[in-house]
Short mmCIF file of C-alpha atoms and ligand atoms in Angstrom, two decimals:
data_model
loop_
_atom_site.label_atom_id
_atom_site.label_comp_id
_atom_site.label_asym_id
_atom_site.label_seq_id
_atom_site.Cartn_x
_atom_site.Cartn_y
_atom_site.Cartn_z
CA UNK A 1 83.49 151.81 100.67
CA UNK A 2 85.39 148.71 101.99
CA UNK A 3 83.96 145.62 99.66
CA UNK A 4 81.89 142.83 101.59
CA UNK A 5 83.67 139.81 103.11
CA UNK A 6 83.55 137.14 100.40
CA UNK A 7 81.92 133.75 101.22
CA UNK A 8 83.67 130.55 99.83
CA UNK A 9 81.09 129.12 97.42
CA UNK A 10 80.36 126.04 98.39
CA UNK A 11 76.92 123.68 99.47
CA UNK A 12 76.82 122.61 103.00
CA UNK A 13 77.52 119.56 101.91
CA UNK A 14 80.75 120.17 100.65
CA UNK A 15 82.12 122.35 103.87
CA UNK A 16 84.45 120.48 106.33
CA UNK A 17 83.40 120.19 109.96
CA UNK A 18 85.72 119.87 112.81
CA UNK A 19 85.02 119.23 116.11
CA UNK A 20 86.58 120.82 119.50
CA UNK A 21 85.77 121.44 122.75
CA UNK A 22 83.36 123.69 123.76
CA UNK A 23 85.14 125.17 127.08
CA UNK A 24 87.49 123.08 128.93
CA UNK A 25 91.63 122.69 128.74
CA UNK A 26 91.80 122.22 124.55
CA UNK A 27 89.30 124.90 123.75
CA UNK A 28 91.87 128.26 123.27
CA UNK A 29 94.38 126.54 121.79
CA UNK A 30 91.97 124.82 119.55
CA UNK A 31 90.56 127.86 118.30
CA UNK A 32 94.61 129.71 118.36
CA UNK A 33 95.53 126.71 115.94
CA UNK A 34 92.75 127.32 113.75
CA UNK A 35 93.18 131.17 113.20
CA UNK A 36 96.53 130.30 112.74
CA UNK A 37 95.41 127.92 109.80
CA UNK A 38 94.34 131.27 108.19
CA UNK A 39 90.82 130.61 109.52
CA UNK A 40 88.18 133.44 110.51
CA UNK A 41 84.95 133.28 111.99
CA UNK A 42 83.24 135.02 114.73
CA UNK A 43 81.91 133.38 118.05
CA UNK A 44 78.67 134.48 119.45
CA UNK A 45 78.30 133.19 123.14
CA UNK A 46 77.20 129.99 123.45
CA UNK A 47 76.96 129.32 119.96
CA UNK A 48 77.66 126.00 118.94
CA UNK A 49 78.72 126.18 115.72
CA UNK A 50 81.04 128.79 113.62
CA UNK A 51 80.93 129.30 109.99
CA UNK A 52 84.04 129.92 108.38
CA UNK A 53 84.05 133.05 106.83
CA UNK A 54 87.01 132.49 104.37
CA UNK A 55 87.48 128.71 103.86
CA UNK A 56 84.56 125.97 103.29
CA UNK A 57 84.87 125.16 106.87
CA UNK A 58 82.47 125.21 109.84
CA UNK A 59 83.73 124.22 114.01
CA UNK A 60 81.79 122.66 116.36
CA UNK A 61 82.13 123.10 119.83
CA UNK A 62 81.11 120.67 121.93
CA UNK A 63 82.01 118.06 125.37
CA UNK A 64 85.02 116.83 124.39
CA UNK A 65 83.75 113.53 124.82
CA UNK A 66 81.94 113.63 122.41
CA UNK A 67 84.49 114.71 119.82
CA UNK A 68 85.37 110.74 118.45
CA UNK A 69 81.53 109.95 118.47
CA UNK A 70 81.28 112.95 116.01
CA UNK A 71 83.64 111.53 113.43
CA UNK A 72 82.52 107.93 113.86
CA UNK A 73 79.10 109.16 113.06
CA UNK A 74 80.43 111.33 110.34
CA UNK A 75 78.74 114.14 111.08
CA UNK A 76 82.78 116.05 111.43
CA UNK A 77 85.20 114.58 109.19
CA UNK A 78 88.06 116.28 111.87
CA UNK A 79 88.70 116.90 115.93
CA UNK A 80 90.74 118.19 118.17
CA UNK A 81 90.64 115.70 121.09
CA UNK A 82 92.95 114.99 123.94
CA UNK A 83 95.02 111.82 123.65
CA UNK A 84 93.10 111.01 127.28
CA UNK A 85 89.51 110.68 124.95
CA UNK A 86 90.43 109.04 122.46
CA UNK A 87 92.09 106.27 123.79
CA UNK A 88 88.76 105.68 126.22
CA UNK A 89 86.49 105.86 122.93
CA UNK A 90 88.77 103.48 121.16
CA UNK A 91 89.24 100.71 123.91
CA UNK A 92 85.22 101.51 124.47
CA UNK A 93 84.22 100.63 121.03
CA UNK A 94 86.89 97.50 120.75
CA UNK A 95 84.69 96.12 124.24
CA UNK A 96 81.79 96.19 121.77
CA UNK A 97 83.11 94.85 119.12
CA UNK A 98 82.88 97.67 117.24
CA UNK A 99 85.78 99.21 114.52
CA UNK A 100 86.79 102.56 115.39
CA UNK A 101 86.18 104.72 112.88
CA UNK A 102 88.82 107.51 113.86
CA UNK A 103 92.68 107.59 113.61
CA UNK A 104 95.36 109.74 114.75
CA UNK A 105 96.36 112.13 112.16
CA UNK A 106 98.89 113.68 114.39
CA UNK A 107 99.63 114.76 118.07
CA UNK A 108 99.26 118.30 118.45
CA UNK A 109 101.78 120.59 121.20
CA UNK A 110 99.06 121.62 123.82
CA UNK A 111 96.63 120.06 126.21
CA UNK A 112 99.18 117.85 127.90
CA UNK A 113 97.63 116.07 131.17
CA UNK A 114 97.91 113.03 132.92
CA UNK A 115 95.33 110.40 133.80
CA UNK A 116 96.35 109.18 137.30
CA UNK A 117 95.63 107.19 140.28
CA UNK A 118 95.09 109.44 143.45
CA UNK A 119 94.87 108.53 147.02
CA UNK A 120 93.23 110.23 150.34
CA UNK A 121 96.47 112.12 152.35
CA UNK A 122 95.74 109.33 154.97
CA UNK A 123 95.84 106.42 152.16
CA UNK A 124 98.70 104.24 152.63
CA UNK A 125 100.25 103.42 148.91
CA UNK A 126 102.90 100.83 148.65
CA UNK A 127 102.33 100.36 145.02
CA UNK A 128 99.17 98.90 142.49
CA UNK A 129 98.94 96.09 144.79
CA UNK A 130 97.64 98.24 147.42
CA UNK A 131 94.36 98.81 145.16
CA UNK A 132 93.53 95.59 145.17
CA UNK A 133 89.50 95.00 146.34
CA UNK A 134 89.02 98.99 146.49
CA UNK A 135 86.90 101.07 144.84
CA UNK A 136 88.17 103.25 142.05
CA UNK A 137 85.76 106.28 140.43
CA UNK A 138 86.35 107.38 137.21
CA UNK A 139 85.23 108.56 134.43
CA UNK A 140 87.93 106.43 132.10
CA UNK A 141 86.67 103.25 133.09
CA UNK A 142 88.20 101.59 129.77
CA UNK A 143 91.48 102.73 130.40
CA UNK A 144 91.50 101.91 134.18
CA UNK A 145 90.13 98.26 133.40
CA UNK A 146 92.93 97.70 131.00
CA UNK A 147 95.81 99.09 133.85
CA UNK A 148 94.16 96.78 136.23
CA UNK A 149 94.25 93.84 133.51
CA UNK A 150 97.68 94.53 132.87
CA UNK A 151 98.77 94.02 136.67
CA UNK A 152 95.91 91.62 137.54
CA UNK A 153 94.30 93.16 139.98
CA UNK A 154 91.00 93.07 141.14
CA UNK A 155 89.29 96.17 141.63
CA UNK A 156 85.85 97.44 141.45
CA UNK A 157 85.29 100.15 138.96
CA UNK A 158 83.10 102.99 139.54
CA UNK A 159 81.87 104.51 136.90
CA UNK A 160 80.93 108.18 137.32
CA UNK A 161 79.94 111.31 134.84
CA UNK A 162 81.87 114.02 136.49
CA UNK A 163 83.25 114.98 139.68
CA UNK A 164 85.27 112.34 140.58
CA UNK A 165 87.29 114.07 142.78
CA UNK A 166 84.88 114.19 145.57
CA UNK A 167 83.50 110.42 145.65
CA UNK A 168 86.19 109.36 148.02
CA UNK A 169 84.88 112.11 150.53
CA UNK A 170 81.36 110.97 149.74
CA UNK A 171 82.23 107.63 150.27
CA UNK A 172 81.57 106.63 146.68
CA UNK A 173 84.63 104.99 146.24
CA UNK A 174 88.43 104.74 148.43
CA UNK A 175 90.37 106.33 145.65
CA UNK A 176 89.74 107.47 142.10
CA UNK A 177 91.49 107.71 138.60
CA UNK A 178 91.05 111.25 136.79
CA UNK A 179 92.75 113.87 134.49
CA UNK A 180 95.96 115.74 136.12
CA UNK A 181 97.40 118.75 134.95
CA UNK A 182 98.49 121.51 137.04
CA UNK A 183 97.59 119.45 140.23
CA UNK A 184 95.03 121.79 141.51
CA UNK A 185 91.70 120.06 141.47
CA UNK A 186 93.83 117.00 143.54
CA UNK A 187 95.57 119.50 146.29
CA UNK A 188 92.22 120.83 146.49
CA UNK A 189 90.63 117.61 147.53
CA UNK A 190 93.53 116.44 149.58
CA UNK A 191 94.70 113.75 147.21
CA UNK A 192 97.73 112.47 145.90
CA UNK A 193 98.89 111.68 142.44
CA UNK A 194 100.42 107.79 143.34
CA UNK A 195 100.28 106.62 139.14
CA UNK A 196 100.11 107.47 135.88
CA UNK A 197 98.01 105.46 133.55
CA UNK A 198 98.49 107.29 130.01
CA UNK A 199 100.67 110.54 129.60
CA UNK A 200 98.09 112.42 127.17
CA UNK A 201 98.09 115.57 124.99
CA UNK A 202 95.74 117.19 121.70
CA UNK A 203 95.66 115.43 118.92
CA UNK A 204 94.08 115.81 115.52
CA UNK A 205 91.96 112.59 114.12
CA UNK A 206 89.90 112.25 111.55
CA UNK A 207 87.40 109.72 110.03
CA UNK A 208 89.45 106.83 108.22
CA UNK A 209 86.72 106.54 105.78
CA UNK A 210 87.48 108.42 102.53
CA UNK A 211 86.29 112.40 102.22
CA UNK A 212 84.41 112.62 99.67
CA UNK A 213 85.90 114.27 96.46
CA UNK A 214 85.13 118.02 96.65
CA UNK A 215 86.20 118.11 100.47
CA UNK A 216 89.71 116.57 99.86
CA UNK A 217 91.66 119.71 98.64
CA UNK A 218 90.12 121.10 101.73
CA UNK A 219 91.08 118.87 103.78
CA UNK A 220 94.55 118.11 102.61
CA UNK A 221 95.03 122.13 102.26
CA UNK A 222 93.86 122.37 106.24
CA UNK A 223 96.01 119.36 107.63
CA UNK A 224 99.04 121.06 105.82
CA UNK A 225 98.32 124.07 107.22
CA UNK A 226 98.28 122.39 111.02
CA UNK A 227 101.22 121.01 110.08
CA UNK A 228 102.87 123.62 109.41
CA UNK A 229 101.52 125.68 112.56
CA UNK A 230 102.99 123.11 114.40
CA UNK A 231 106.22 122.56 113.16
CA UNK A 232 107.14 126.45 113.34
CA UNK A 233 106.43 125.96 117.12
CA UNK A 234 109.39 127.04 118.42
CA UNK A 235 111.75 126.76 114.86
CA UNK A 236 113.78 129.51 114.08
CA UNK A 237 115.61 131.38 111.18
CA UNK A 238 119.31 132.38 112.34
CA UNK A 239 121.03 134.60 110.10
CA UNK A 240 124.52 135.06 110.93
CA UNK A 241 127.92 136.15 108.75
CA UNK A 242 131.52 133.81 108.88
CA UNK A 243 134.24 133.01 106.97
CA UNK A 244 133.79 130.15 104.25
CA UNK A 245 136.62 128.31 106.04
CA UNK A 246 134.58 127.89 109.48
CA UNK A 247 131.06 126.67 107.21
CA UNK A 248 131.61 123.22 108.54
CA UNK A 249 132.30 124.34 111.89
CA UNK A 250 129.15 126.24 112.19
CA UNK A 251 126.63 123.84 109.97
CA UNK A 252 127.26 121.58 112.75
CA UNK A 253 126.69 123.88 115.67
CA UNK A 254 122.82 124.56 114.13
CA UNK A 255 120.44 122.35 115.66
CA UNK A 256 117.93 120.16 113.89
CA UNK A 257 118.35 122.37 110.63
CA UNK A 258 118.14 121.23 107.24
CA UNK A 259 121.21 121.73 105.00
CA UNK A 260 122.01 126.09 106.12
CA UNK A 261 121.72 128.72 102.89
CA UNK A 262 125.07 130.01 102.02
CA UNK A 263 125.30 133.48 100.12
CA UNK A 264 128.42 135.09 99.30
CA UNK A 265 128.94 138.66 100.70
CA UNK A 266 129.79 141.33 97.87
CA UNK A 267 133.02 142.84 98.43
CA UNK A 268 133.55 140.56 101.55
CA UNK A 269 136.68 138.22 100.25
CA UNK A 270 135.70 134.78 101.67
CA UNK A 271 132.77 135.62 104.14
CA UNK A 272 129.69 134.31 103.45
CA UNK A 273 125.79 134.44 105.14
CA UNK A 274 124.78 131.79 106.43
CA UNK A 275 120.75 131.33 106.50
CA UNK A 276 118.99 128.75 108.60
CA UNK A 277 115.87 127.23 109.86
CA UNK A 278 116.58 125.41 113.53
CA UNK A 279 113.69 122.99 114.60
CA UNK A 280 114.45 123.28 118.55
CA UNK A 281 115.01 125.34 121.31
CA UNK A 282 117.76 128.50 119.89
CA UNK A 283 119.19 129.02 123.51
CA UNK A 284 122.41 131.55 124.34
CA UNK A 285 124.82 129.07 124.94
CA UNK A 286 123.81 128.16 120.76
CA UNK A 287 124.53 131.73 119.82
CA UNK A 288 128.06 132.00 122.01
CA UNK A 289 129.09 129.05 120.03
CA UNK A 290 128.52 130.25 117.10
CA UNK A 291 130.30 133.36 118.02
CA UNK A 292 133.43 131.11 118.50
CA UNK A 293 133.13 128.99 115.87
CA UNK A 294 133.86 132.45 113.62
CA UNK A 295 130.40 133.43 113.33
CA UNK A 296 129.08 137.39 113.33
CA UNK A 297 126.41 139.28 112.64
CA UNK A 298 123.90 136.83 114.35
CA UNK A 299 120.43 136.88 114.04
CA UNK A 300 117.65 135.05 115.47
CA UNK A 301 113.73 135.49 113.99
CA UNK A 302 110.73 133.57 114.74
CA UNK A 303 109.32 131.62 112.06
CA UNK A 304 105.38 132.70 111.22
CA UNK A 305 104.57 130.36 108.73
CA UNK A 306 106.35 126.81 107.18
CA UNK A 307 105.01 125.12 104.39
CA UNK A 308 107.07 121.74 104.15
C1 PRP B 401 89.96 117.40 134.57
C2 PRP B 401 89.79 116.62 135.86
C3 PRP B 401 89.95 117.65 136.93
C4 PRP B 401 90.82 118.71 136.29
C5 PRP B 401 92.25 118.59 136.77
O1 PRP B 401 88.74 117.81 134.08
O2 PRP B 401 88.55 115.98 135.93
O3 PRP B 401 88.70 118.21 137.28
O4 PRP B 401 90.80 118.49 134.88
O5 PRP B 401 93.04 119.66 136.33
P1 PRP B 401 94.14 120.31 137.27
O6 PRP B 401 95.13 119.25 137.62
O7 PRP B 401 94.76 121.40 136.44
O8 PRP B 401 93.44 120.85 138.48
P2 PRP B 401 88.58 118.47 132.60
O9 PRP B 401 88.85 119.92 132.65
O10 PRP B 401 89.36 117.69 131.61
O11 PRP B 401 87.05 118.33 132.33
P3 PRP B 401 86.23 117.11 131.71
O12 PRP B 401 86.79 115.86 132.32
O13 PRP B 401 84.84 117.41 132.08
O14 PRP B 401 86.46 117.15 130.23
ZN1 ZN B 402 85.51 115.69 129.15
#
């Protein structure tokens, strides 16, 4: 008989939360980062919040939106939030007067977009002066105020909870200033993409405020863990065989490695292995190189796990 899943012993007070979004552009590669942390839990539909099965630590899911609020409030003590949101929140807060109680812990690879400015097909654009006295919907009105500051012009802001895209064919507003990514939801509505405002992607933040003590080897375990999910995004081991005399050669053919392994090969004379880890891109033209720098025998793995 297979032995029960163990639970990790701890109070609900002492289990991490993190927040991510519920359904939307973040949400699978939220959840593929965390199983990749080590993390299991099951997902019910439309449940809002998972228990951890092997680690002290529970996920939200909720509007992305609301994923800063969360950690200001303290109620997570981690999200994973698009660049896009947090930027709004933080620029939201400083119009208040109001600390933010969130930072940046790092950017994450996934959920890159674009907030824009987009113009009706018929719209003539001849740059952010023509926006001058329009209406612009959004719902980043923060961020839009502070691209109008920067070029002083005067716009009026319109402020909307969703479905931007349709207010200039409602005659809400003349153009509008939303989220781009594939450029979809803007062919659909027979707008153009005329600027970018902020280039934006996932990152992780977390409250500034200091976890309390029996959280912290959590928390310090789990941001090491993203880390290192993140920096074996495309890194890879190469493996290859050369003569001693063509090391140099080759050590500076590998790309963004730290200094190669070198193991001598019994019975071999002067040829050595040569064992790597290359942060970027391992590409064919790499490998040919290496072929005529002396190299042999090459071999190129993924990388699972890194732990720096
Ligand atoms: C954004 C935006 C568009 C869509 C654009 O919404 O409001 O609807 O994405 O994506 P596309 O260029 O790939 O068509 P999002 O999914 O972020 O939802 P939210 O604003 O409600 O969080
Ligand atoms: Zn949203």
């Amino acid at each position: 008989m297979n032995a029960p899943p163990t639970r990790p012993e701890a109070s609900p007070a002492v289990r991490l939360k993190i927040a991510i979004q519920k359904s939307g552009r973040l949400t699978d590669s939220s959840l593929d980062l965390l199983s990749r942390c080590g993390l299991k839990f099951s997902r019910g539909k439309d449940q809002l919040m998972c228990y951890g099965e092997n680690m002290p630590l529970d996920v939200l899911f909720v509007r992305d939106d609301d994923i800063p609020d969360l950690v200001q409030e303290d109620v997570c003590d981690l999200g994973l939030v698009g660049l896009n949101v947090v930027e709004e929140k933080r620029l939201a807060f400083q119009a208040r007067g109001i600390a933010p109680l969130f930072e940046i812990v790092q950017l994450l690879d996934f959920g890159r977009c674009k907030l824009c400015i987009a113009v009706p097909d018929g719209f003539e654009y001849r740059g952010a002066a023509s926006l001058a006295g329009k209406r612009i919907a959004t719902t980043y009105p923060n961020i839009l105020a502070r691209f109008l500051a920067e070029r002083s012009i005067a716009a009026e802001v319109v402020v909307l909870s969703g479905s931007v895209e349709i207010a200039p064919r409602l005659g809400r507003a003349d153009v509008i200033c939303d989220l781009v990514s594939t450029g979809s939801t803007l062919a659909a509505n027979h707008l153009r993409q005329v600027e970018t405002v902020l280039e934006s992607q996932a990152a992780l933040i977390r409250t500034p405020v200091p976890i309390a003590a029996d959280k912290q080897d959590w928390t310090r375990r789990l941001l090491m863990r993203i880390d290192g999910v993140e920096q074996v995004k495309g890194s890879k081991y190469i493996m290859l065989h050369a003569p001693r005399s063509a090391l140099a050669a080759i050590a500076k053919l590998l790309p963004g490695s730290e200094a190669p392994t070198v193991i001598p090969l019994e019975g071999r004379g002067d040829r050595v292995a040569v064992h790597a880890v290359c942060r970027e891109s391992v590409f064919w033209e790499l490998l040919e190189d290496l072929k005529g720098a002396g190299a042999t025998s090459v071999l190129v793995l993924p990388v699972e796990k890194m732990l720096a």
